[in-house]
PDB file of C-alpha atoms in Angstrom:
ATOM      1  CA  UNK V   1       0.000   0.000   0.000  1.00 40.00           C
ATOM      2  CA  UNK V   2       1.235   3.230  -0.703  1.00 44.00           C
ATOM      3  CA  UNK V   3       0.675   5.772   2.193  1.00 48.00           C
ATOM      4  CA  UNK V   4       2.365   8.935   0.656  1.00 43.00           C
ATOM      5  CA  UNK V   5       0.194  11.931   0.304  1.00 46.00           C
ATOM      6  CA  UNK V   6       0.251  13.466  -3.128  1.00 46.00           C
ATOM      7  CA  UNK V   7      -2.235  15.964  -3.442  1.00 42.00           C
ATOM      8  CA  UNK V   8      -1.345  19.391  -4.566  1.00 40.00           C
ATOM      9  CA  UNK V   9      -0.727  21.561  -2.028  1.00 43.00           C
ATOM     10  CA  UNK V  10       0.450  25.185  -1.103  1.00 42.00           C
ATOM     11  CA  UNK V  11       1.810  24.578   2.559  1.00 46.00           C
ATOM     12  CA  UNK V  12       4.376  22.700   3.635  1.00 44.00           C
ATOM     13  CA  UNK V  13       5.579  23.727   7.306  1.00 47.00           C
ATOM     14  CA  UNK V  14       8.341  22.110   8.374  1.00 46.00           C
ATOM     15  CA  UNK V  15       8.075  19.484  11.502  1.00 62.00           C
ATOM     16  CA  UNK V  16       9.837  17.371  12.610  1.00 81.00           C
ATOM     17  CA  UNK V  17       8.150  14.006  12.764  1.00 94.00           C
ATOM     18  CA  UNK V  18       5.183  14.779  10.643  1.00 97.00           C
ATOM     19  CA  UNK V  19       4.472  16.517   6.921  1.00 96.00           C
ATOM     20  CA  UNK V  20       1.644  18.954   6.841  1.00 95.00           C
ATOM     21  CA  UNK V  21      -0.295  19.625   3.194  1.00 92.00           C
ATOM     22  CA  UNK V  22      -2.872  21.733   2.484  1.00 93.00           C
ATOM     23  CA  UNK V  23      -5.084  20.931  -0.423  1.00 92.00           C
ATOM     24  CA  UNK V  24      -6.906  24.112  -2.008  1.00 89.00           C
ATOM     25  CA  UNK V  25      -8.811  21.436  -3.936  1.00 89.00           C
ATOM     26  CA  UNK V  26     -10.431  20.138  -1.565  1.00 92.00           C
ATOM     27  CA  UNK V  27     -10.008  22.440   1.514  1.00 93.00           C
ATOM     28  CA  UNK V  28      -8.156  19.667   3.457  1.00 96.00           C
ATOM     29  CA  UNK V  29      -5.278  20.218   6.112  1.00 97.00           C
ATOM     30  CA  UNK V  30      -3.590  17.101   6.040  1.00 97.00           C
ATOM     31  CA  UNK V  31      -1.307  15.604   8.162  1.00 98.00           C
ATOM     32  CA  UNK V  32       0.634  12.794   7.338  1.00 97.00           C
ATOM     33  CA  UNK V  33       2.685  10.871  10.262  1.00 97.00           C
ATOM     34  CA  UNK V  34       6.468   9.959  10.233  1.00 96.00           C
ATOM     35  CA  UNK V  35       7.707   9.919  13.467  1.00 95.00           C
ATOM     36  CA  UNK V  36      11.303   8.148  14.291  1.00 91.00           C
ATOM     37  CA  UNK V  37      12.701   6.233  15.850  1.00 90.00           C
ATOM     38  CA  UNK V  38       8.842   3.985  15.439  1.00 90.00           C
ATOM     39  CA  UNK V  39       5.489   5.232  14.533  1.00 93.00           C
ATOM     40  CA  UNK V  40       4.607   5.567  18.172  1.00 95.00           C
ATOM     41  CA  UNK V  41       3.351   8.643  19.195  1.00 96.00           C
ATOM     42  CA  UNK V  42       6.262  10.129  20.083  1.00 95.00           C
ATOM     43  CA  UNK V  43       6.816  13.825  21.858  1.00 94.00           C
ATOM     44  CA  UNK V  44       8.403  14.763  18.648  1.00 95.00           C
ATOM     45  CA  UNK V  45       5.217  14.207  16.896  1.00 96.00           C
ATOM     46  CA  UNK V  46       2.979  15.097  19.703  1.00 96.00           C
ATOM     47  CA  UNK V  47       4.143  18.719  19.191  1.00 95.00           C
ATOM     48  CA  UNK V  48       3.909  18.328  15.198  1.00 96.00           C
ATOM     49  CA  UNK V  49       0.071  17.361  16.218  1.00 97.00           C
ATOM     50  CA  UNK V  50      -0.311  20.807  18.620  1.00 96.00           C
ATOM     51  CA  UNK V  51       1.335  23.007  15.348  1.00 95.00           C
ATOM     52  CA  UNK V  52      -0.898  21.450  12.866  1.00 97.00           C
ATOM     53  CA  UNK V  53      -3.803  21.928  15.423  1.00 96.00           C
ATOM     54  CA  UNK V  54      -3.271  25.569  15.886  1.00 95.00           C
ATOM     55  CA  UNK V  55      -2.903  26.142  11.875  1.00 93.00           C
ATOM     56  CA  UNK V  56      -6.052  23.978  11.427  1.00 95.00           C
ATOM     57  CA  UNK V  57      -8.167  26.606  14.231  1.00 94.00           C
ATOM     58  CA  UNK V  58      -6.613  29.639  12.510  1.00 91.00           C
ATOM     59  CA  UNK V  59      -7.647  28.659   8.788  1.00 88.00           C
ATOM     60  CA  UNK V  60     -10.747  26.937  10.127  1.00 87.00           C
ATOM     61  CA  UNK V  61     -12.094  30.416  11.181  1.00 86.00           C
ATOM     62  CA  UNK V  62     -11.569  32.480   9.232  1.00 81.00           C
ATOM     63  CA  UNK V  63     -14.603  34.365   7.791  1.00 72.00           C
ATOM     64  CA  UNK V  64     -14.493  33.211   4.295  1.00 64.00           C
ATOM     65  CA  UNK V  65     -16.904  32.835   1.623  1.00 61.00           C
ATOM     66  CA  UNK V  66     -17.499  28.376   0.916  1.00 56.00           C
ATOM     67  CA  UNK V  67     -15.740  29.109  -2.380  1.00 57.00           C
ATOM     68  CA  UNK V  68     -12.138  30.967  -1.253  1.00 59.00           C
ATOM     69  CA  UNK V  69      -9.698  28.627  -1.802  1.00 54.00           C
ATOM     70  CA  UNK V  70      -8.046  29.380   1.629  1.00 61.00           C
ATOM     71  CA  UNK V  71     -10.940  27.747   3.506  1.00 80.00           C
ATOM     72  CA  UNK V  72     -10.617  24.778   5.207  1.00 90.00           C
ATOM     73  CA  UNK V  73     -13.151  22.015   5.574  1.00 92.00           C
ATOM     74  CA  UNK V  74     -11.253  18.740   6.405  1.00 96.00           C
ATOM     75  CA  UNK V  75      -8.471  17.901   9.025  1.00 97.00           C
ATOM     76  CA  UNK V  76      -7.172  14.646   7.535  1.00 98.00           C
ATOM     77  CA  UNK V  77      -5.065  12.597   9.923  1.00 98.00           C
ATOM     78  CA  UNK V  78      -2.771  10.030   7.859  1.00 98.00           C
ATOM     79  CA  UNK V  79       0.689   8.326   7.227  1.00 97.00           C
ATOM     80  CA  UNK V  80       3.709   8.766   4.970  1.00 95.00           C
ATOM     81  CA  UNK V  81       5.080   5.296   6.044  1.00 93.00           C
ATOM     82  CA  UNK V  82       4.314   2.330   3.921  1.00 90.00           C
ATOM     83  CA  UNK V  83       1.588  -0.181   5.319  1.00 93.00           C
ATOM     84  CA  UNK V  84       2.108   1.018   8.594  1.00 95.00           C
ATOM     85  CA  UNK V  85      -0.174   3.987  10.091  1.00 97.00           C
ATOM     86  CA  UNK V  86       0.607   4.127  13.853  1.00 97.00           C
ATOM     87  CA  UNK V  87       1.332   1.638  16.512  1.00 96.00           C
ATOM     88  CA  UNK V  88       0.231   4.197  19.653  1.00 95.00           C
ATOM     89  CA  UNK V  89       1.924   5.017  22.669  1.00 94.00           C
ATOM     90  CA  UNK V  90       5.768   5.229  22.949  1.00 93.00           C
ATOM     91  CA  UNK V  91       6.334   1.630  24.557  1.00 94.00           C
ATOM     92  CA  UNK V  92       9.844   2.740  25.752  1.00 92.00           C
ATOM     93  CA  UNK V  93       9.049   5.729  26.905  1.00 93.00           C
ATOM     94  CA  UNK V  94       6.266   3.877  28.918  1.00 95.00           C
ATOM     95  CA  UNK V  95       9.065   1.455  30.481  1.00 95.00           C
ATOM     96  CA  UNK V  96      11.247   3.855  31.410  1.00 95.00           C
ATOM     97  CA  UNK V  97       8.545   5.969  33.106  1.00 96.00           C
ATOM     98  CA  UNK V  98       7.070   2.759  34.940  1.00 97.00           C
ATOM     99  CA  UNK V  99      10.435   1.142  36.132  1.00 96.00           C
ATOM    100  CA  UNK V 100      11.534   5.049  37.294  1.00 97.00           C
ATOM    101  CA  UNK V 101       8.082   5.395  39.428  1.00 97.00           C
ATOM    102  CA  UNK V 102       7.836   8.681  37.690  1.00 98.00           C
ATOM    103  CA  UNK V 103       4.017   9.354  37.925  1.00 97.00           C
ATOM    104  CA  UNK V 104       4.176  12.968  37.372  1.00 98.00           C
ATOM    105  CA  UNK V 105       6.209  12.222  33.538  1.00 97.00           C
ATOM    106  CA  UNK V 106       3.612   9.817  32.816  1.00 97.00           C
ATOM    107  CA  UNK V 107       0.872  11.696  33.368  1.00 97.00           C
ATOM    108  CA  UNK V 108       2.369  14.719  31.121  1.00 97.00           C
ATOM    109  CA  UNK V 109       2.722  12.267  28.371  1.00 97.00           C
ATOM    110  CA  UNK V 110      -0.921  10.788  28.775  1.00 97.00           C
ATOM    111  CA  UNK V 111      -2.423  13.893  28.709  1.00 97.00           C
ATOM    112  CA  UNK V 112      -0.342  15.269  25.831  1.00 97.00           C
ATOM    113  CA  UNK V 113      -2.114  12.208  24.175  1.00 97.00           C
ATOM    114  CA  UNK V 114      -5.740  12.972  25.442  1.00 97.00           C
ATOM    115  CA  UNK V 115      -5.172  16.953  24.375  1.00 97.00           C
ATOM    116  CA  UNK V 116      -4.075  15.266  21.009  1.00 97.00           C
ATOM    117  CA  UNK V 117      -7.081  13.259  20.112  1.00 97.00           C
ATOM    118  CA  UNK V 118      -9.639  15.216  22.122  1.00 97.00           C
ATOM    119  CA  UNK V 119      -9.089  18.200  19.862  1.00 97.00           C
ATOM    120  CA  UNK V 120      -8.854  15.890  16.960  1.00 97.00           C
ATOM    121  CA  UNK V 121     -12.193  14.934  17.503  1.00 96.00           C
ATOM    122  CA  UNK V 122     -13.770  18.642  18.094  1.00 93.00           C
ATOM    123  CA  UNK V 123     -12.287  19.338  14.685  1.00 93.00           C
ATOM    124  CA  UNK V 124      -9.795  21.507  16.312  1.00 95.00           C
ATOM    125  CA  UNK V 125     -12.153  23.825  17.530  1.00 92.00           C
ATOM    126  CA  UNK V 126     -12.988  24.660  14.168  1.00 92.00           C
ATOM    127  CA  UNK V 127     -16.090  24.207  11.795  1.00 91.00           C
ATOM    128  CA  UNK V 128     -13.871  21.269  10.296  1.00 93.00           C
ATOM    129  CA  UNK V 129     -14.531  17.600   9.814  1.00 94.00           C
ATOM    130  CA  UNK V 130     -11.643  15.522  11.253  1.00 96.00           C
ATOM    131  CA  UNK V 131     -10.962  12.407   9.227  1.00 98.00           C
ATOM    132  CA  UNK V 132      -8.573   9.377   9.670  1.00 98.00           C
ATOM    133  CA  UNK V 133      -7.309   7.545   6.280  1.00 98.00           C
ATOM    134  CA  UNK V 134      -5.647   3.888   7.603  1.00 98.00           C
ATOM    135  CA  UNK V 135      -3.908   2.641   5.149  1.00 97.00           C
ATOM    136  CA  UNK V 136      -1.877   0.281   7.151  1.00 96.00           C
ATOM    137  CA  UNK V 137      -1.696  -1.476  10.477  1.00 96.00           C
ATOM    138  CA  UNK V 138      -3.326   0.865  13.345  1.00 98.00           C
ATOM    139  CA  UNK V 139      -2.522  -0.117  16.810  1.00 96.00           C
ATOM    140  CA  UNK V 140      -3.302   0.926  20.833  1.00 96.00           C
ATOM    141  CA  UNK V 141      -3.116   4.429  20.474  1.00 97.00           C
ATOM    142  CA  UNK V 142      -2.915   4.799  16.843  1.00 97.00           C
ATOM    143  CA  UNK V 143      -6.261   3.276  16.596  1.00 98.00           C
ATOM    144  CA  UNK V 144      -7.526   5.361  19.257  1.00 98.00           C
ATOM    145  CA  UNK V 145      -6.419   8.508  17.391  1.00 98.00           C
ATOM    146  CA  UNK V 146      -8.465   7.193  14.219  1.00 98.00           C
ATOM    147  CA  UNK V 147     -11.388   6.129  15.774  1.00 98.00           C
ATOM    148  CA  UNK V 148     -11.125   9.956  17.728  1.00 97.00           C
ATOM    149  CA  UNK V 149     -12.196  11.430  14.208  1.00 97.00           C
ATOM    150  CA  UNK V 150     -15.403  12.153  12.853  1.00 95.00           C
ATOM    151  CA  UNK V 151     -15.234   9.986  10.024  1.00 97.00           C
ATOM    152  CA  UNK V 152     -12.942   6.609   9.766  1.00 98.00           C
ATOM    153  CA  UNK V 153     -11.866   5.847   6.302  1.00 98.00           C
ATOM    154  CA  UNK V 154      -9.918   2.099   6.122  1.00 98.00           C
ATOM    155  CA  UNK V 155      -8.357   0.520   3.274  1.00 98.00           C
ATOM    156  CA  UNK V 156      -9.352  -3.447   2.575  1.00 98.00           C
ATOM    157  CA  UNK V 157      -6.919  -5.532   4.675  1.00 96.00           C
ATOM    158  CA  UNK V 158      -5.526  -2.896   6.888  1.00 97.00           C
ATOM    159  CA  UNK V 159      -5.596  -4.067  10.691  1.00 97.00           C
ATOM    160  CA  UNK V 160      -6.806  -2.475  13.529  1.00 98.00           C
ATOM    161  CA  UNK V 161      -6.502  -3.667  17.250  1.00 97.00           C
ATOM    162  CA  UNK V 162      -5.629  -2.970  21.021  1.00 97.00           C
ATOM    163  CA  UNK V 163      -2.619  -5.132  21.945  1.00 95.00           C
ATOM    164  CA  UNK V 164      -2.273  -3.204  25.823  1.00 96.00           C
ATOM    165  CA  UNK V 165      -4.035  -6.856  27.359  1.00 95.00           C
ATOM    166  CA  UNK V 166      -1.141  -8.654  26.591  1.00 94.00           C
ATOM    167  CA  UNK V 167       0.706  -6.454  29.279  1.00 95.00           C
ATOM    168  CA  UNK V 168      -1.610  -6.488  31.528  1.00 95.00           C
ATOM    169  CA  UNK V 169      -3.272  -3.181  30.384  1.00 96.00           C
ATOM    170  CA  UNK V 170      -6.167  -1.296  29.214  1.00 95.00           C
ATOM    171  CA  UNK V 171      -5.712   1.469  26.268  1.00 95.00           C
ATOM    172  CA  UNK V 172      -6.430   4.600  28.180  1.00 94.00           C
ATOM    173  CA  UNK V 173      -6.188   7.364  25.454  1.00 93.00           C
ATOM    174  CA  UNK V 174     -10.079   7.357  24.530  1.00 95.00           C
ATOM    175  CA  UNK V 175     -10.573   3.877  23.353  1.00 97.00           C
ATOM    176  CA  UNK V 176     -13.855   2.550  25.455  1.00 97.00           C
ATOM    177  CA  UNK V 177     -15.113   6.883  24.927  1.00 97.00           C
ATOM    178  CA  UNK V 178     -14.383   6.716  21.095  1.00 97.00           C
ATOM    179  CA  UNK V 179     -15.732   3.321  20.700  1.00 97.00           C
ATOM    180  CA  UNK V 180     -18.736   3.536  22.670  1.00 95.00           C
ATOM    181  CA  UNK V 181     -19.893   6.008  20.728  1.00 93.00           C
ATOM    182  CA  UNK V 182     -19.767   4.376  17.514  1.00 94.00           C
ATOM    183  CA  UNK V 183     -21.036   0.320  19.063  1.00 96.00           C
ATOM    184  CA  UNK V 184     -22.816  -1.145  21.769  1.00 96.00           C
ATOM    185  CA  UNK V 185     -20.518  -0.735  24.990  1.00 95.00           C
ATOM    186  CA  UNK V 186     -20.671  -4.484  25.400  1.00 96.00           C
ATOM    187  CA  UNK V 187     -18.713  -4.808  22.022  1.00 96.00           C
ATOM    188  CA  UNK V 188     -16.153  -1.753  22.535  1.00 97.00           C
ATOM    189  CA  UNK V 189     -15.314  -3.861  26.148  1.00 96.00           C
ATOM    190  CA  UNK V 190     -14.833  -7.114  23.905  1.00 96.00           C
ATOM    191  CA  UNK V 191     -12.567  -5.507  21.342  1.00 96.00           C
ATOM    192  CA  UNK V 192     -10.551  -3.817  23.984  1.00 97.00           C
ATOM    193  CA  UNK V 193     -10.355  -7.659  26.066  1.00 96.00           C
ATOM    194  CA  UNK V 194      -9.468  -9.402  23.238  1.00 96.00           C
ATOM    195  CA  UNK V 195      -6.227  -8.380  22.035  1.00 93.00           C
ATOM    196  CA  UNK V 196      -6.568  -9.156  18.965  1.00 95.00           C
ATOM    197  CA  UNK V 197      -6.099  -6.983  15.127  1.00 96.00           C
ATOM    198  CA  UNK V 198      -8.698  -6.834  13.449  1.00 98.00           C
ATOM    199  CA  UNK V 199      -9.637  -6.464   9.940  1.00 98.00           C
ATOM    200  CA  UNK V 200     -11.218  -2.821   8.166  1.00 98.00           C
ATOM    201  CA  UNK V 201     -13.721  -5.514   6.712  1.00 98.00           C
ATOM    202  CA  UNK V 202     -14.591  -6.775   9.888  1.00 98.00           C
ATOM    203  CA  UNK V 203     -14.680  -3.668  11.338  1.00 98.00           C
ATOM    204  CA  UNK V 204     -16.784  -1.882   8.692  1.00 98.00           C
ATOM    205  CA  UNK V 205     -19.627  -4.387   9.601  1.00 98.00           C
ATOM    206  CA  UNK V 206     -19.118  -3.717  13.227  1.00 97.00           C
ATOM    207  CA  UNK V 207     -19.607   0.131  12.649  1.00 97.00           C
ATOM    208  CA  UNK V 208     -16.422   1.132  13.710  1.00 98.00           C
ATOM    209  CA  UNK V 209     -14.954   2.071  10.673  1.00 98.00           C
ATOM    210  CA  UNK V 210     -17.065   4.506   8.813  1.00 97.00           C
ATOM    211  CA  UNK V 211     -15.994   4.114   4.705  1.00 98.00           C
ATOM    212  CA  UNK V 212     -14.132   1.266   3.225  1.00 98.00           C
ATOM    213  CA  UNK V 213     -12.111   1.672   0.041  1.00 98.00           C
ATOM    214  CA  UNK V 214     -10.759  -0.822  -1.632  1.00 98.00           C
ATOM    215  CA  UNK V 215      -6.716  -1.697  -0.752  1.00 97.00           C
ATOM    216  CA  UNK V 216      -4.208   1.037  -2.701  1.00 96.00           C
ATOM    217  CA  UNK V 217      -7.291   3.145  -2.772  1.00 98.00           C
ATOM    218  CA  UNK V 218      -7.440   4.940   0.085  1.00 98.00           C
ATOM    219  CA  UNK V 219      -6.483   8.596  -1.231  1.00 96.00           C
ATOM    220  CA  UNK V 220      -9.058   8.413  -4.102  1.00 97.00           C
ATOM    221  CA  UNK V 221     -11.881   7.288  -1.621  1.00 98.00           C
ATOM    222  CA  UNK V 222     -10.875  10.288   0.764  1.00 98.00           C
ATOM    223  CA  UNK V 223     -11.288  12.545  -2.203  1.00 96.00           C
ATOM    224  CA  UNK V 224     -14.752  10.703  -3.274  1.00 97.00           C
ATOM    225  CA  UNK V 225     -15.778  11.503   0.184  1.00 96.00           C
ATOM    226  CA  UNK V 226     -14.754  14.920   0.740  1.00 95.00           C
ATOM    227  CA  UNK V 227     -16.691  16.122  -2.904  1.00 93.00           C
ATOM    228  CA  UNK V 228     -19.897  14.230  -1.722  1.00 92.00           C
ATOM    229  CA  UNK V 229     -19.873  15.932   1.552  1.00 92.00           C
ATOM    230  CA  UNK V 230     -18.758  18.977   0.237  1.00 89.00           C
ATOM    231  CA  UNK V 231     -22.466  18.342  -2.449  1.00 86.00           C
ATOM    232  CA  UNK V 232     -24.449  18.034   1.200  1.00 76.00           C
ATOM    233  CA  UNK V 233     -22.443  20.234   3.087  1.00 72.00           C
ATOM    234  CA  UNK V 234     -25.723  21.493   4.827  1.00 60.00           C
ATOM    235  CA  UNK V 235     -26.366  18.190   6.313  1.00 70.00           C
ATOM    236  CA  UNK V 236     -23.015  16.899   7.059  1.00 63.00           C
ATOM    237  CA  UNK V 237     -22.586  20.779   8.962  1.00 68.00           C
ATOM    238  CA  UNK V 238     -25.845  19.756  10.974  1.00 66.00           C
ATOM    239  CA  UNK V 239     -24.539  16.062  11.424  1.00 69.00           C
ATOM    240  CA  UNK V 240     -21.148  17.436  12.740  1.00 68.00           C
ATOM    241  CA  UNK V 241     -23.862  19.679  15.131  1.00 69.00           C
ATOM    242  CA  UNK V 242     -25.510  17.166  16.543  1.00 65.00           C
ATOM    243  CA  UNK V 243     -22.697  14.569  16.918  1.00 67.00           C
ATOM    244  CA  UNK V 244     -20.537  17.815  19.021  1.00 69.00           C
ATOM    245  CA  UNK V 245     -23.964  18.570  21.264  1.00 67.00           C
ATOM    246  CA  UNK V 246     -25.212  14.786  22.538  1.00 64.00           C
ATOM    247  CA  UNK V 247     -22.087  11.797  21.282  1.00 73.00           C
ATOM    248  CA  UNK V 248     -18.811  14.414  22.364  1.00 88.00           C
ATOM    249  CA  UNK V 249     -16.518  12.743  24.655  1.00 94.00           C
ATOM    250  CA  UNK V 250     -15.942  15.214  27.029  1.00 95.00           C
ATOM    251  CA  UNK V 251     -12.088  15.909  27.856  1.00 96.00           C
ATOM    252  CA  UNK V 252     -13.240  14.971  31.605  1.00 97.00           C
ATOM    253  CA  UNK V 253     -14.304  11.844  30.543  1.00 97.00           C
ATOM    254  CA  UNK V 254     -10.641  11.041  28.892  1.00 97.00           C
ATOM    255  CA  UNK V 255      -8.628  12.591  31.769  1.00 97.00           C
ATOM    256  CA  UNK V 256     -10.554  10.468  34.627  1.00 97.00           C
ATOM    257  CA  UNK V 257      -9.594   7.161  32.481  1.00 97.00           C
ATOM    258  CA  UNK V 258      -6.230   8.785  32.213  1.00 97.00           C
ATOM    259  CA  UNK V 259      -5.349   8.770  35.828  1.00 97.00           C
ATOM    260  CA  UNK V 260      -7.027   5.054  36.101  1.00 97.00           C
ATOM    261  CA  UNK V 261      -4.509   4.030  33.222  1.00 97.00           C
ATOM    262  CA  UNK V 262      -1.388   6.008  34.765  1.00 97.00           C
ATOM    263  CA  UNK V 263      -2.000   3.836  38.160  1.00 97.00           C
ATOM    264  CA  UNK V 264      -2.694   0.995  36.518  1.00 97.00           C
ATOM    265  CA  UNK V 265       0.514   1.199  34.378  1.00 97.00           C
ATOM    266  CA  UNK V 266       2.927   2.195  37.010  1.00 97.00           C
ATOM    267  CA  UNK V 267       1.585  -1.378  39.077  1.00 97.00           C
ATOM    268  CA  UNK V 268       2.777  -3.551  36.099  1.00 96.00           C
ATOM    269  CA  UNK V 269       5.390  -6.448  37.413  1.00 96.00           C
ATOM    270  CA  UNK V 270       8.549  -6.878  35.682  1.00 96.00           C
ATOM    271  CA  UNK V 271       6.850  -9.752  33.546  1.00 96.00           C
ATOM    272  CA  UNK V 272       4.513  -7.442  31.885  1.00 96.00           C
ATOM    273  CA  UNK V 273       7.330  -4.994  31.485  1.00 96.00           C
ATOM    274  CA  UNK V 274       9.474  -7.287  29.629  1.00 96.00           C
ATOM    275  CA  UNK V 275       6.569  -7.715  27.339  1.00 96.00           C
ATOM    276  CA  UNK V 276       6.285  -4.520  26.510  1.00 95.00           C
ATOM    277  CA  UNK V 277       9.945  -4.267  25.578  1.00 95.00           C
ATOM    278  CA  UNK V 278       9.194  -7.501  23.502  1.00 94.00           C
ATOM    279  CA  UNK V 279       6.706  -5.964  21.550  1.00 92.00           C
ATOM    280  CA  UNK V 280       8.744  -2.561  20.832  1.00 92.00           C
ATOM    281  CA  UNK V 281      11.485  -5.202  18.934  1.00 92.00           C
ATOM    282  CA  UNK V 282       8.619  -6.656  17.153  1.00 90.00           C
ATOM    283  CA  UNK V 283       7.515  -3.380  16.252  1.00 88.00           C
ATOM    284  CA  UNK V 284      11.400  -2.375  15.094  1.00 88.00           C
ATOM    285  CA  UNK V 285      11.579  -5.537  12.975  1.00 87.00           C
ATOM    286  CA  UNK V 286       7.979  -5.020  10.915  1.00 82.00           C
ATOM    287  CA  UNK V 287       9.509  -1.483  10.310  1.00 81.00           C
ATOM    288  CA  UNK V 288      12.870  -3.130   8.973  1.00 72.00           C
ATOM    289  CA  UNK V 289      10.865  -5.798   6.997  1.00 69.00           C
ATOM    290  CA  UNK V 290       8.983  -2.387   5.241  1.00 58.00           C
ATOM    291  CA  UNK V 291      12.647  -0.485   4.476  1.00 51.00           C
ATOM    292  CA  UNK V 292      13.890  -3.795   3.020  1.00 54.00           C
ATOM    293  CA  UNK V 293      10.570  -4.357   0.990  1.00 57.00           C
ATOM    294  CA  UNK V 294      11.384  -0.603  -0.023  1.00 51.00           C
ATOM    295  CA  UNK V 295      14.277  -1.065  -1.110  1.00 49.00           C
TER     296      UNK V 295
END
């Protein structure tokens, strides 16, 4: 699958772990992840997220007529790297936290998190619609982050999942808020339990995923969607109304699971931590496997 965005664009602000495009086209802000030294939600990119949520309020306001080109109507949360579009929270940051007892550090990076996705899904504050595009293998928090937009757009055989059970953990970034919005709360707490990736198929017939395009055609079913709303933009502006009045997830909400999550985490034994560090090497060799498929 190829993730890279290439729309036309007329911005191109420099970060450091993320690319930011604007599309006159299509009046979408788009921001497509590359954070090193894994896709993990890194500080790095954290801040790239808070920059391309300021631009996004700034052109998102501004009193212009439907037709300027400068107007922005989509936030579009994607990734630049191949088959991959996040795999969540930094795991090593998370084991270095836990093993120093440092409740205060993890709590700064949880709530840079929940600031992240919680504006994500108010459209920054802006009359915007925030949309994910998965193209690849979405993960803990990266699936959070997705299913924190208004509208989920998948590509056919992408996975999406919540591996925190197999340390002993919950995903505490939004993912019972986002999800209970979207399913039955007895079917968010089974995807959560589980552990397991699943696929946009499956997923798409749960509800969770909102539009399924076909694999390698992610960017032209973003588009599709984007001139279809843009036909009933009337409705989906109502919609957008009524989804930020009675389904928000209040930041309250997110914080209070926060703190559970931060208490929970720093209890982990040094067998769940050694998982953790586990899966961070898996996650390093599926990135080599991708540079040497590259390549």
């Amino acid at each position: 699958m190829d993730n890279l965005v290439n729309f036309p664009t007329t911005e191109h602000p420099s970060t450091d772990q993320a690319t930011i495009h604007v599309d006159p086209e299509t009046g979408a802000s788009i921001l497509a992840m590359h954070p090193t030294p894994r896709p993990s939600f890194t500080p790095g990119l954290l801040a790239d997220i808070d920059q391309w949520r300021a631009s996004v309020a700034e052109l998102g306001n501004r009193e212009v007529p439907e037709t300027d080109q400068s107007a922005i109507r989509y936030a579009v949360l994607t990734s630049a790297m191949p088959d991959i579009f996040n795999f969540g929270g930094d795991l090593n940051r998370f084991v270095e936290l836990i093993r120093a007892g440092d409740r205060d550090g993890l709590m700064e990076y949880a709530l840079a998190c929940i600031h992240a996705t919680h504006s994500f899904s108010c459209g920054f504050g802006a009359p915007v619609t925030s949309i994910a595009l998965v193209q690849g293998r979405a993960q803990g928090g990266g699936f959070e982050a997705a299913l924190a937009a208004n509208v989920l757009i998948a590509e056919r055989g992408t996975q999406m999942g919540f591996p925190e059970v197999l340390f002993n953990l919950f995903p505490g970034m939004g993912a019972y808020s986002f999800l209970s919005r979207k399913i039955a709360p007895s079917l968010a707490e089974r995807l959560i339990l589980s552990g397991t990736l699943y696929e946009a198929e499956d997923l798409y017939e749960m509800g969770v995923v909102d539009v399924l395009a076909e694999s390698g055609q992610g960017q032209e079913t973003l588009r599709a969607y984007m001139r279809d709303a843009d036909k009933h933009h009337h409705v989906h502006g109502l919609m957008n109304r009524i989804r930020e009045t009675h389904t928000r997830v209040p930041f309250e909400e997110l914080r209070d699971i926060t703190e559970l999550w931060v208490d929970s985490a720093l209890r982990l034994d040094e067998r769940n931590i050694r998982t953790m560090e586990r899966l961070v090497r898996a996650q390093d060799r599926r990135i080599g496997e991708g540079v040497r498929q590259a390549n």
